[in-house]
């Protein structure tokens, strides 16, 4: 097919009813990019014979080296459909395709791609089946309310690798569709449960039908395919083919070709399973569909039969050259025959056009849920109506969503590329050169040097382009729009808002950009001119206040931290500029400048880290960059165990301190119940909303600091509802502690005022969150301004608590699941010493903060302290041959096997394990090396887990001393982790000093 001219695509942008915006979603290596290559070949962009090997949308060098997609890419395609039922006039469609990565490290790219689309193709490997990322992308599509079509890809593997018969393959495919529908059903059930438990919508809750959420081949939303061989089909294609031959209506055939239906060869009637009565008939799907496909593979690959090949070609009416038939490239012949019979691009694009919604229908279905959010109550009706209707009239407000910023080489921009000259222009240029030849070399070297020095400083080699979708109105080059950040609130339109002038608009064609003058609603496109205005994502709107569409949740939180510095100190400005560009160009990476002056980046995983470092060195900073060893976060907590033989002392953790001989305080530290800690972790957003909404809890500076925090605000809970829910969590605690009335005593959460630790006031003198204390109770004598009260020191006491929770006693990591209670706080100033006391108040404030911090740490250590490790869930799919090696590698890295399942009909096992993040570096490469590439893990951060080992353990009992010796020769893993963090942070660490450096030592220690 000839290449489609760009002007044709630009013209089609004006008809949103014939636009389809969809993305490809799948687990890693399930065939997304190969399928995209086949669709590109249908538009003449690449050769159909090279589809699957070119990987056109993988433009990065490391993508080509590894063979996996690392970023989402877009391209616009043309599709023409002749509707024979009405007229023979062809309908022309604009297909905006977005290819997304499948690796879990780049799941943020999936989030950015899905927000731009109205539909998605979900690919599933026919052999590997439903994997971890398959469920993740299905959840992403469900949350975004985008319509999906299931593509069961790599069906050729059932024939060539598993050697299944057509009947066995049918059973396997039916079971696979059932598994995927079970996942969809779990989403629906979970949503119904959350709605039913929500008292605010109890009266308005209606029973919803779940029939439209499932995949069923007879509905047209399931495609059977082999992207590598270039073929695909839907059931209705074969229904149309056999309609006249079998004399059965097409509508009926469409329903019975899939499933347990059989054709009686005598009566030509369709039989169900019950009507079969023991006869050995093939299911209709096997008889009329799979047997034919299996025959092609059998004749070409499994049992080569030249005569049978020619017979099949003749029967199907295929055009195959004699040289291809006689070629020794058997796989190439299969591809030629199957692509000619069941072309993949036709089946896919027909499904996209028929089943996935246009922007008109898609926005009308998806946006009402978005408008129901509390933050969008202030948005004007004009904006809402225009977006729902996908109105592209210039009089309507312009609303665009920028999902991410893409770094593009400046030389790739259309205005910077050389245009091909016509013959007349070339002759004219030659004539001008001949006529001006005498003057061309008249400028002296000094003049040339002067011209060079007067030029502007060199610009960056990369330009940031906004990857965008327009929801209403028409955007034009030169327009001035408001840009809203992710934290923009229409009720406070002056915050997180800026103005921007649109410099250029582009049609994104994979690696190529085509310049546009205007883009109407419903299209995906690129915007230049947002650099410095949009960090990672944002919303563009022509009116203020507008709407904020930029709240994208990242399913893969950055967890791996490294510190960076240039190899040459003079390159520090280059590194800083490179980090700025990287921060904008990568939707998941986080860049921080530490208080120590270190430049730190946080990435989602090891592969993501490699990509970021490569981008820094080769594209953005273009200088040598030194990276520290990966820094993994820990958490600190304590448990109520008598491992240190302290006994069941109810006063354990209670410490009394005297500060500067005038302030006496008693603080009690104790662990929180596990369910309460988990409740606080889950409700971080509600805690933030509680702090911001309750007047008087925070001063202006603290409130501003909390608003700038990355945690989103949850408005679902009122203060009373949160109080009751937290008290219920305490009442349900399984330990034997008395938690009655605890919630009423809460003064602060920590660390960062929103963490899973509590500061209580049992002395009745501090300001509480849930109790309105009268001024008389808070101050002993408010009229006497000369007297001192606990209110004067309250902020400093809370600051000490926040410091203690942010830097625990083990290795200065954040604390989790601890409660600190102020049992006594008194100020003892002798008569006549008020002036002296007042003169050293500033010094006393600092002493109080450090004393509170140290007192809490001492109380913490009276319990049994524990480190909490950041944990990955690890999913590995492997065959039985390498199962033992996989177990060995996971065990060596201190992982724990949680489950093992065998996939029915395949030789593959799915192993689910948990693995400490600190032990995960090099894990993927090591497991691939040990299994010769047969196993590849997917690592997803799932939170923190207690390492049940006391870092200060020493043998105490007779049995322990007998087994490990008086010095305890057993390695304490928790202590090793703790010491490594303390060493990195420059904290004190107990180490043995070698007395005799030359003395021979036989002990490892």
PDB file of C-alpha atoms in Angstrom, residues 126-129 158 161-163 877-883 901-910:
ATOM      1  CA  UNK A 126      -1.759 -17.647  24.274  1.00  0.00           C
ATOM      2  CA  UNK A 127       0.894 -19.754  26.043  1.00  0.00           C
ATOM      3  CA  UNK A 128       1.851 -17.603  29.042  1.00  0.00           C
ATOM      4  CA  UNK A 129      -1.729 -16.501  29.689  1.00  0.00           C
ATOM      5  CA  UNK A 158       0.311 -23.554  20.538  1.00  0.00           C
ATOM      6  CA  UNK A 161       5.974 -25.160  20.672  1.00  0.00           C
ATOM      7  CA  UNK A 162       3.274 -26.935  22.678  1.00  0.00           C
ATOM      8  CA  UNK A 163       2.306 -29.178  19.736  1.00  0.00           C
ATOM      9  CA  UNK A 877       7.143 -17.797  34.855  1.00  0.00           C
ATOM     10  CA  UNK A 878       9.383 -20.781  34.200  1.00  0.00           C
ATOM     11  CA  UNK A 879       9.269 -24.310  32.838  1.00  0.00           C
ATOM     12  CA  UNK A 880       9.757 -27.386  34.997  1.00  0.00           C
ATOM     13  CA  UNK A 881      13.348 -27.777  33.773  1.00  0.00           C
ATOM     14  CA  UNK A 882      14.549 -24.601  35.497  1.00  0.00           C
ATOM     15  CA  UNK A 883      12.162 -24.566  38.455  1.00  0.00           C
ATOM     16  CA  UNK A 901       0.774 -22.594  40.205  1.00  0.00           C
ATOM     17  CA  UNK A 902       0.991 -24.706  37.103  1.00  0.00           C
ATOM     18  CA  UNK A 903      -0.742 -23.280  34.048  1.00  0.00           C
ATOM     19  CA  UNK A 904      -3.034 -25.966  32.710  1.00  0.00           C
ATOM     20  CA  UNK A 905      -2.210 -27.183  29.243  1.00  0.00           C
ATOM     21  CA  UNK A 906       1.304 -25.725  29.333  1.00  0.00           C
ATOM     22  CA  UNK A 907       4.638 -26.811  30.816  1.00  0.00           C
ATOM     23  CA  UNK A 908       4.952 -23.471  32.634  1.00  0.00           C
ATOM     24  CA  UNK A 909       4.779 -22.722  36.348  1.00  0.00           C
ATOM     25  CA  UNK A 910       4.028 -19.302  37.829  1.00  0.00           C
TER      26      UNK A 910
END
